[in-house]
Short mmCIF file of C-alpha atoms and ligand atoms in Angstrom, two decimals:
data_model
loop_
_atom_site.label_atom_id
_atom_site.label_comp_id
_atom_site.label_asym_id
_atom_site.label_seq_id
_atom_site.Cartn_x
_atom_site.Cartn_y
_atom_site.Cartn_z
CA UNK A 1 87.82 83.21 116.14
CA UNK A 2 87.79 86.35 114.33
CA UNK A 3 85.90 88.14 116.72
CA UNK A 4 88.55 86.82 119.29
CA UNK A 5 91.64 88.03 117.06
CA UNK A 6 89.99 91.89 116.52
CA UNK A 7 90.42 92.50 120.90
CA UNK A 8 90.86 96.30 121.62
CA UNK A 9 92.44 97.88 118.27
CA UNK A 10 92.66 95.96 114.92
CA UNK A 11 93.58 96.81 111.43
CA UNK A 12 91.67 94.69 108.81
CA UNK A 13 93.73 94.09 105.78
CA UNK A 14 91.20 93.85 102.41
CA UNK A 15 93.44 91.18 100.43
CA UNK A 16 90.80 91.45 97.51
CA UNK A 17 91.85 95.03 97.00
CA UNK A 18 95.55 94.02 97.36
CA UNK A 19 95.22 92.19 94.45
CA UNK A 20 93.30 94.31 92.62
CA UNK A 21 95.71 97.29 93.29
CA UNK A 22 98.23 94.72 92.20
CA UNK A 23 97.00 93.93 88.85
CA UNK A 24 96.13 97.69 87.85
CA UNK A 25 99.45 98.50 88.58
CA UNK A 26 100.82 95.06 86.00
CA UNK A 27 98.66 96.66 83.53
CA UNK A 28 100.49 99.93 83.46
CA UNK A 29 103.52 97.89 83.44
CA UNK A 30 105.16 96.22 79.84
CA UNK A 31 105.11 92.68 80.29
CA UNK A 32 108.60 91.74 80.47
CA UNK A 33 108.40 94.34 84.00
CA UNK A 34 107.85 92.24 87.34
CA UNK A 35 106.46 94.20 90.35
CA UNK A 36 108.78 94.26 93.52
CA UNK A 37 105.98 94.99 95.74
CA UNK A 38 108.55 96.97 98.96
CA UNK A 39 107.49 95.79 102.06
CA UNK A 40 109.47 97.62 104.38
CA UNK A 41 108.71 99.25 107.92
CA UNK A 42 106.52 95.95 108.25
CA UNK A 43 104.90 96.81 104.76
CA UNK A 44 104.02 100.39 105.47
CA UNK A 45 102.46 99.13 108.87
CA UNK A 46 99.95 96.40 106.51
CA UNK A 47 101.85 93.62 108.46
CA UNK A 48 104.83 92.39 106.18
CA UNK A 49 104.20 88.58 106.37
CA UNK A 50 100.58 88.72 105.95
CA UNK A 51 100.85 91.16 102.98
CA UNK A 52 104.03 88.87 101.61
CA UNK A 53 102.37 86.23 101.91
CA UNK A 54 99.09 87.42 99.89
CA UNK A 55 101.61 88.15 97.09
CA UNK A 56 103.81 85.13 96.74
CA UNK A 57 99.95 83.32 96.39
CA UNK A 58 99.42 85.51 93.19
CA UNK A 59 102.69 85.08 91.63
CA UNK A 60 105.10 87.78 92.77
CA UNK A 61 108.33 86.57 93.35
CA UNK A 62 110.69 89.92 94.12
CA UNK A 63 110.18 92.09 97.65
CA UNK A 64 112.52 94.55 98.81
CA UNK A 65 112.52 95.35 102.21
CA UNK A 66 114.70 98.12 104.34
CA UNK A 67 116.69 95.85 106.00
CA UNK A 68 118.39 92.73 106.52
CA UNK A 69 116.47 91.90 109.73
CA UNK A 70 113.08 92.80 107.42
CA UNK A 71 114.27 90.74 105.28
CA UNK A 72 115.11 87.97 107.42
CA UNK A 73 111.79 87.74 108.33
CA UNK A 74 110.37 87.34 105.64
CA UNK A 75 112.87 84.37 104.99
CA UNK A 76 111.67 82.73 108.06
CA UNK A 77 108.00 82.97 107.47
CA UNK A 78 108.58 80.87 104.64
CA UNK A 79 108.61 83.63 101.70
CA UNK A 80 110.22 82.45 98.50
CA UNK A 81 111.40 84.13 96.04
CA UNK A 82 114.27 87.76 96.12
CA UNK A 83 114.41 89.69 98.82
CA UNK A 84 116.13 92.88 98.22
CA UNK A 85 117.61 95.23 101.45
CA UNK A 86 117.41 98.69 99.94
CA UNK A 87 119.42 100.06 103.06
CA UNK A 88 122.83 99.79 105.25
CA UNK A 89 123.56 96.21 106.60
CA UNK A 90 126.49 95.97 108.37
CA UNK A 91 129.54 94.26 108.07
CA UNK A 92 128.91 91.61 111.15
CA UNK A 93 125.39 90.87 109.59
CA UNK A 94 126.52 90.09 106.45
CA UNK A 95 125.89 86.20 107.42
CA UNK A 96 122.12 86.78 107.78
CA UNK A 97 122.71 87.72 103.58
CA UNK A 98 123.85 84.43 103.14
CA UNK A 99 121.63 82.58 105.75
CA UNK A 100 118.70 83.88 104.72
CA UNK A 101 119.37 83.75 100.92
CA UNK A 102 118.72 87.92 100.77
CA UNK A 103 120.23 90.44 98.12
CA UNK A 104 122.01 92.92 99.21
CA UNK A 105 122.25 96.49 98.03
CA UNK A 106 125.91 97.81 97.09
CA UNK A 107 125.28 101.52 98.54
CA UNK A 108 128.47 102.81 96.95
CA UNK A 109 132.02 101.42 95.51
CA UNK A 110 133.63 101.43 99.24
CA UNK A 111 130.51 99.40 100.02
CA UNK A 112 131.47 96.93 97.26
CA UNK A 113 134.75 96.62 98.81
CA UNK A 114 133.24 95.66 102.75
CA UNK A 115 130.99 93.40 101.08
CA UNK A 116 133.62 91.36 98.83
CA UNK A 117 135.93 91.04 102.14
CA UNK A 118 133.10 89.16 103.39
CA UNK A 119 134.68 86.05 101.47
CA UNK A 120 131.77 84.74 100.36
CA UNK A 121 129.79 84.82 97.32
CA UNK A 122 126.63 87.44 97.94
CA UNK A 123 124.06 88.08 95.94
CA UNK A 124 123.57 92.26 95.24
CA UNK A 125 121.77 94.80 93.24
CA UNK A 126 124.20 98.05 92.57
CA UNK A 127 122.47 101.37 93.26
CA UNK A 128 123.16 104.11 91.50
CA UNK A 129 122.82 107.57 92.51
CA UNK A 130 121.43 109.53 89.02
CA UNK A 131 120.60 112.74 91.28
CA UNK A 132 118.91 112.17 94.54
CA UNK A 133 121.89 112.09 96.57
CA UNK A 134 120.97 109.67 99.01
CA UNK A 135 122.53 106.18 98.60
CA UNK A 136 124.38 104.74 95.45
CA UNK A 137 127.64 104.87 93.42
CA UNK A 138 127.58 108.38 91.46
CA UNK A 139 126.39 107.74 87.86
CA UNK A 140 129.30 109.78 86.80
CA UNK A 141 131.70 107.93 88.74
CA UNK A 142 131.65 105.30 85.79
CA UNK A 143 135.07 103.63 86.49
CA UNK A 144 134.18 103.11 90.55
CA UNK A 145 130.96 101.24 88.85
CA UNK A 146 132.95 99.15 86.81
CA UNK A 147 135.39 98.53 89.63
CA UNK A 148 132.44 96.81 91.09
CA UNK A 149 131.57 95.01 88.47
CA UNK A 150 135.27 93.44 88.57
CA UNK A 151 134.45 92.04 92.42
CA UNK A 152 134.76 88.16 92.00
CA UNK A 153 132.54 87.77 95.35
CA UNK A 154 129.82 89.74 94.12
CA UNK A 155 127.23 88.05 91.98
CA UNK A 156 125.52 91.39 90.37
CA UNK A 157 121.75 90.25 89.78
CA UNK A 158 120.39 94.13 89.41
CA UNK A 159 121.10 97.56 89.22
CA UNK A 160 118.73 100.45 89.76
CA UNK A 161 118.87 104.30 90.74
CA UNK A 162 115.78 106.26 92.88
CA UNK A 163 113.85 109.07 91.38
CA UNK A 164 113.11 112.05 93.30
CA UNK A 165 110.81 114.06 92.04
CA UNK A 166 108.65 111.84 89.71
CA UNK A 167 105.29 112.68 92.00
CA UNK A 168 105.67 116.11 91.11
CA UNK A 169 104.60 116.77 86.78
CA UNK A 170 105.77 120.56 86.16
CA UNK A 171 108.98 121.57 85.13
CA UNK A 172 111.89 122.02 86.19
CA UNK A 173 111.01 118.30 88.12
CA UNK A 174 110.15 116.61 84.77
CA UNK A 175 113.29 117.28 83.57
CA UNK A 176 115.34 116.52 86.50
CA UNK A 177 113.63 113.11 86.45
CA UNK A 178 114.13 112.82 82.73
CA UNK A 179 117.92 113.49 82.92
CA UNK A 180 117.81 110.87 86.23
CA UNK A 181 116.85 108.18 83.74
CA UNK A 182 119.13 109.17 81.03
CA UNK A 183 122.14 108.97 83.32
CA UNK A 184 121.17 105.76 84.55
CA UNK A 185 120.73 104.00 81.37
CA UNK A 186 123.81 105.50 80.03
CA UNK A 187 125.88 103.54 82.80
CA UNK A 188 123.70 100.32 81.85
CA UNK A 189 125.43 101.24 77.81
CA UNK A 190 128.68 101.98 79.32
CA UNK A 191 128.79 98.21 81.27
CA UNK A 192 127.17 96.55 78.05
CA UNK A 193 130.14 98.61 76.19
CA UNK A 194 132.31 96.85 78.70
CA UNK A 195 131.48 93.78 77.98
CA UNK A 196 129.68 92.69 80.93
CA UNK A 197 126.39 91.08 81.33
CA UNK A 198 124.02 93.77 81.96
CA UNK A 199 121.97 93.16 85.39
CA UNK A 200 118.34 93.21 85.77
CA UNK A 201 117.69 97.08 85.70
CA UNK A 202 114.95 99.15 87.70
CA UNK A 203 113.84 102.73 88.23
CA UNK A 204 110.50 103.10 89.51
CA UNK A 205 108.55 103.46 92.54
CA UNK A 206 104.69 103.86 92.99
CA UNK A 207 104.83 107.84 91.36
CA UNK A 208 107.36 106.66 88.58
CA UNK A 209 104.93 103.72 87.39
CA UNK A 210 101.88 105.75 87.57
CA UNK A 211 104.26 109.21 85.51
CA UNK A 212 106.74 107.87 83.94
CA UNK A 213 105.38 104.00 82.75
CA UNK A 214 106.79 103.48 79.66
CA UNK A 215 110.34 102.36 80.91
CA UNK A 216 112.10 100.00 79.69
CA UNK A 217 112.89 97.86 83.40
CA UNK A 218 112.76 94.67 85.05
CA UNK A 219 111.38 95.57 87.96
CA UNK A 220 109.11 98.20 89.64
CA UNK A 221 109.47 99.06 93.01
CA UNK A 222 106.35 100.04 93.99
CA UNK A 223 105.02 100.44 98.07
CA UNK A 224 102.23 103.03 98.70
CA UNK A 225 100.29 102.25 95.35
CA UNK A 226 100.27 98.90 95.62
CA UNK A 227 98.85 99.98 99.20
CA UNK A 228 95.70 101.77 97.15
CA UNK A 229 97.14 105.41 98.17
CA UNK A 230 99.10 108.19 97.23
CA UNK A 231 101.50 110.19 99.89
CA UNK A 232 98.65 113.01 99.68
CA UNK A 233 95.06 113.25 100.14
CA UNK A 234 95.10 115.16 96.95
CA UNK A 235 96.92 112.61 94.88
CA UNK A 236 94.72 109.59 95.76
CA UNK A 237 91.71 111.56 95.07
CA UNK A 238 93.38 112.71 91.43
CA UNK A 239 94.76 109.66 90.98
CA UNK A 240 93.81 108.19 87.14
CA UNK A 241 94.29 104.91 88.54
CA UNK A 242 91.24 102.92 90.47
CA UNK A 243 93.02 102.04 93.84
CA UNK A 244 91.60 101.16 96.43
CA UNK A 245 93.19 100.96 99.80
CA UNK A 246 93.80 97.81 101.92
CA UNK A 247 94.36 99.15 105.47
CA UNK A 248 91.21 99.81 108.23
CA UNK A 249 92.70 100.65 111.31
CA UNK A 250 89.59 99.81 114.22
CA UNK A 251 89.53 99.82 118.11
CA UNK A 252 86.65 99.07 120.47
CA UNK A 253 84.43 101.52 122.34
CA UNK A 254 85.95 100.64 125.96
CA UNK A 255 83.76 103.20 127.85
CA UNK A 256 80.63 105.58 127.07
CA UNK A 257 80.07 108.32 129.87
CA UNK A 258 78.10 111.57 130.81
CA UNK A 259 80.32 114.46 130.95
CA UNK A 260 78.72 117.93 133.12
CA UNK A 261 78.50 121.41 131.37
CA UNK A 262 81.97 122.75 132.60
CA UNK A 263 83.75 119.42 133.54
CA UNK A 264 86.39 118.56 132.13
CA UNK A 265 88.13 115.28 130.34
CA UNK A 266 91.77 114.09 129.65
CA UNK A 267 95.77 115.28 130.20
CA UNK A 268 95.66 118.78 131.09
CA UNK A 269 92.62 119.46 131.34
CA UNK A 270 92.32 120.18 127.34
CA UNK A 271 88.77 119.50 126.70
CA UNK A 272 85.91 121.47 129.22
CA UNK A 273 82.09 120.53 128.07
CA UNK A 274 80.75 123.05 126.97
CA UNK A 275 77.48 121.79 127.47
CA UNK A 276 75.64 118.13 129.16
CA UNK A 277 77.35 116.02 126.81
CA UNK A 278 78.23 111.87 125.98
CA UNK A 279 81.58 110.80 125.29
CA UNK A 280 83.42 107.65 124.64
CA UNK A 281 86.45 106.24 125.34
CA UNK A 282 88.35 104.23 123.01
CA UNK A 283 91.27 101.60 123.09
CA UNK A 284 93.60 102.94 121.06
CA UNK A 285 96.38 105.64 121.30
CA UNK A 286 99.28 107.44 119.76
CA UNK A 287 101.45 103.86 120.58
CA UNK A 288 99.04 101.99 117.93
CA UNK A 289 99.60 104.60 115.44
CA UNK A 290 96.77 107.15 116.07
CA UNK A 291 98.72 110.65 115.11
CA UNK A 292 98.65 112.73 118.63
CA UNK A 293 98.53 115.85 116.49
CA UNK A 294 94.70 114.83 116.19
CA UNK A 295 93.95 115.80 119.61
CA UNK A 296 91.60 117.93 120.51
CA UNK A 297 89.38 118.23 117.38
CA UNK A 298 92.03 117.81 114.85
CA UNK A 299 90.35 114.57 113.78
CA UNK A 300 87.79 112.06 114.21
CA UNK A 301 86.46 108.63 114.13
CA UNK A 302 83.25 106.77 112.60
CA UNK A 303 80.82 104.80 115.05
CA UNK A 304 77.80 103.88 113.72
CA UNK A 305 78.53 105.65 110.20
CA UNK A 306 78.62 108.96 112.31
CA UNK A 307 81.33 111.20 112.88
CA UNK A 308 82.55 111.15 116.33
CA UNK A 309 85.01 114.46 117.01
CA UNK A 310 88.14 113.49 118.71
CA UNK A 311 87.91 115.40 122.62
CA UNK A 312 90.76 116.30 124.50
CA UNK A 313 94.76 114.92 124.00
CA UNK A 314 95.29 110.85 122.52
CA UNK A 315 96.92 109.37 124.96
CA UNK A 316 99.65 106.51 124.15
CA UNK A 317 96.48 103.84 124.79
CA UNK A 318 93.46 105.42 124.43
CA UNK A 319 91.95 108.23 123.21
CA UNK A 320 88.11 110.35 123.68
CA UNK A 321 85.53 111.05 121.19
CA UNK A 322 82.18 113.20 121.40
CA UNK A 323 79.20 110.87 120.98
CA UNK A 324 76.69 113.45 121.90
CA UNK A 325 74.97 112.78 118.78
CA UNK A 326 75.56 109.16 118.68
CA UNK A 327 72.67 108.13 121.39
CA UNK A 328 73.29 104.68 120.68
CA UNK A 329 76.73 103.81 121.52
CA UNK A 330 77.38 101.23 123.96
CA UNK A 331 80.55 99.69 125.53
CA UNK A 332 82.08 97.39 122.96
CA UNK A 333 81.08 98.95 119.84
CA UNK A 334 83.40 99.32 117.41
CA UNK A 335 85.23 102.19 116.41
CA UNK A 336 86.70 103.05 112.84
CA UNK A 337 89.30 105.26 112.43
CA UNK A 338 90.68 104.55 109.32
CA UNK A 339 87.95 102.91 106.60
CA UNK A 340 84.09 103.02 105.87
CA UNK A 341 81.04 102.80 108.49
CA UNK A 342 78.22 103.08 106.94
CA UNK A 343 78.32 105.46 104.36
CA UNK A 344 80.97 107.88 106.03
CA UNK A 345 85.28 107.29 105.27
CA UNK A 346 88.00 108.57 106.61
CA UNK A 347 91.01 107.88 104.45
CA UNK A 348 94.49 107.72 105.79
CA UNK A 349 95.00 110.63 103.22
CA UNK A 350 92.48 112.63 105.22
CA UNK A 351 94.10 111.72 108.67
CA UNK A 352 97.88 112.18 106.70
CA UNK A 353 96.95 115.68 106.03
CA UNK A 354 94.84 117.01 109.46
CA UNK A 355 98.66 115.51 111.08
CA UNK A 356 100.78 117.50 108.47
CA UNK A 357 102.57 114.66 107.26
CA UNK A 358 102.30 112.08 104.19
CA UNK A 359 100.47 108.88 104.10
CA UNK A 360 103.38 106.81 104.46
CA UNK A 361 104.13 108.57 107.60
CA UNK A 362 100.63 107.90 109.07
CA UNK A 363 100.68 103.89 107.85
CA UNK A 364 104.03 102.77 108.67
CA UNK A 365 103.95 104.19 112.36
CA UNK A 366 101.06 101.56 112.77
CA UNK A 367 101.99 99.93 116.29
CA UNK A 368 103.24 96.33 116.66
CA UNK A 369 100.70 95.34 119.02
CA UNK A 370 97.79 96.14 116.85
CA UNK A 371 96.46 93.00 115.46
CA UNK A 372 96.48 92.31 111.50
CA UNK A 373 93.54 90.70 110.02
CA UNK A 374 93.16 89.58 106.71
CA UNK A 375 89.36 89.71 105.24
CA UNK A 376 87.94 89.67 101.91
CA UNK A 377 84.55 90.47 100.61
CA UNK A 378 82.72 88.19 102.06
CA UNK A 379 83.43 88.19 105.44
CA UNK A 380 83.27 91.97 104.98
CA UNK A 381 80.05 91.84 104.39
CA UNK A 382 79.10 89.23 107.01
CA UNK A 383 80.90 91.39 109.37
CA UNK A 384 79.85 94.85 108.64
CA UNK A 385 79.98 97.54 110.84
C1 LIG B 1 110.51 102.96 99.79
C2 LIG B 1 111.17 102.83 98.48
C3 LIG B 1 110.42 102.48 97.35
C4 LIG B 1 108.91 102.41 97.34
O1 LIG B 1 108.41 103.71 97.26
P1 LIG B 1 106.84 104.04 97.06
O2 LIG B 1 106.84 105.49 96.75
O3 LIG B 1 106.15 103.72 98.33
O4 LIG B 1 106.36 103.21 95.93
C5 LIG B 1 111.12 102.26 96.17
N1 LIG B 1 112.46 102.37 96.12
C6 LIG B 1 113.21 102.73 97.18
C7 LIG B 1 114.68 102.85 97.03
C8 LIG B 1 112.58 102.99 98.40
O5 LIG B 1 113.33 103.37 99.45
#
């Protein structure tokens, strides 16, 4: 069945080290701070049910998601516990809030208003915008906060604000992010001082657990680390905490052929042997989340714990490796592009930086039609490639 389920490109989800990134990241935490593990853009391409799912079986009872229809989702695979949308929903979907029993974001105090026309009661963290300038109320704008506070529709379950520059530990970004969290729990005073109950508060994401941990929060919101990675290469390798990623991203060795001294392979005639040489094809592309900016020896894959050099330009379904010095390789083998073979990796850190972009980039573009499987040691080992 599981060989079945793997067809032409798979990625291979290790749940043990889901749960262990989990509980190294609780133990950074103080107690009385619950992990909101986000599992947005289908949990940074993991597969959001599968990885929900994984988490609601070790306790965790708060996700936020992007939105509603994430979140909806969710719902419908049978996910308990809060689901928070961290983005725009609008107006007309404001039924799938109630339907599917989500939390809402209030993205500013004109938000508030659209959201307490609704008529109904609906459930909502307020976001509050300490410095990043992206969504939320201003943290200065302390009587538009209250105002929202006063909505009778509006049941107020949290309130949190979005550092950033917490990945980054020099000054002058220390100190922005220190005067972030100073302005945000002086509007937390301010509504205390007001006389209202003061909502579950949160600040962090995966950089302000691992920088700024000592917080005094309800929640964490934490997506890459919990993931096993950092946004750089350079991060997860300096990273004091032991993560360890979940994600292998796989595909199957569709063809292996002779290419001629001087022939050449692929769109546009990119690649020309420069020598007799093997090469494979593979049955994956840019459409199942292979970067294209790997073409043409900006990358490679593992076969056979050997590094196989990416030939020519990734096409949206498949793409060419050189397995000159991979005599073995038959039709059908499997190909890793992201994980271990043998005793070669390739991280999605290392493919994140060889396409100039960030980790998140290079997991959440992970295509729909790529099968999620979830393994754990065991059938690792059975399995191993
Ligand atoms: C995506 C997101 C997070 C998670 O960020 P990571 O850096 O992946 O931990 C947290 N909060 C907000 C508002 C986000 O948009």
């Amino acid at each position: 069945m599981l060989a079945s389920a793997m067809g032409r490109a798979w990625i291979e989800l290790n749940m043990d080290n889901l749960r262990h990134n989990y509980g190294v990241l609780r133990k950074l935490l103080p107690d009385t701070c619950q992990i909101m593990p986000a599992v947005k853009a289908n949990a940074y391409g993991h597969g959001a049910v599968p990885i929900a799912r994984e988490l609601n079986a070790i306790g965790v009872r708060a996700f936020c998601t992007a939105s509603v229809q994430e979140g909806a989702e969710l719902r419908s695979s049978g996910i308990v516990g809060e689901i928070l949308i961290l983005g725009y929903t609008h107006p007309e979907d404001f039924c799938l809030l109630r339907k599917y029993r989500l939390t809402q974001t209030v993205l500013d105090a004109e938000y508030a208003g659209a959201l307490e026309g609704f008529g109904e009661k609906i459930h909502v963290h307020i976001a509050i915008d300490t410095g990043m300038h992206r969504l939320g109320e201003r943290s200065e704008n302390i009587e538009n906060i209250l105002k929202i506070f006063q909505c009778k529709n509006l049941i107020i379950d949290g309130m949190y604000t979005h550092l950033c520059a917490s990945d980054i530990m020099e000054e002058p970004y220390i100190d922005y992010t220190r005067k972030q969290i100073r302005a945000f729990y002086k509007v937390a005073e301010r509504i205390k001082a007001e006389g209202y109950r003061c909502p579950k508060l949160h600040i962090q994401s995966s950089y302000g657990v691992l920088n700024y941990r000592n917080l005094n929060c309800d929640y964490a919101r934490t997506g890459i680390a919990l993931y096993g990675l950092l946004s750089t290469r350079e991060d997860t390798e300096n990273c004091a905490a032991d993560l360890l990623p979940v994600l292998s991203l796989k595909a199957r060795v569709s063809a292996v052929k002779e290419l001629k001294a001087g022939e050449a392979a692929g769109y546009g005639l990119q690649f020309v042997a420069p020598h007799d040489m093997k090469i494979a094809l593979l049955s994956i592309g840019y459409a199942d989340g292979v970067p294209r900016s790997l073409s043409c020896g900006g990358g490679n894959v593992l076969i056979a714990g050997r590094k196989a050099p990416i030939i020519g330009r990734i096409c949206m379904d498949q793409m060419t490796v050189d397995v000159t010095g991979i005599p073995e390789v038959r039709q059908n083998d499997i190909a890793v592009i992201i994980g271990s073979s043998g005793d070669e990796k390739i991280s999605a850190g290392e493919i994140a930086e060889q396409a100039d972009t960030i980790t998140n980039e290079v997991l959440s573009r992970m295509g729909v039609r790529v099968n999620r499987i979830c393994v754990s040691e065991n059938q690792l080992k059975s399995q191993a490639v």
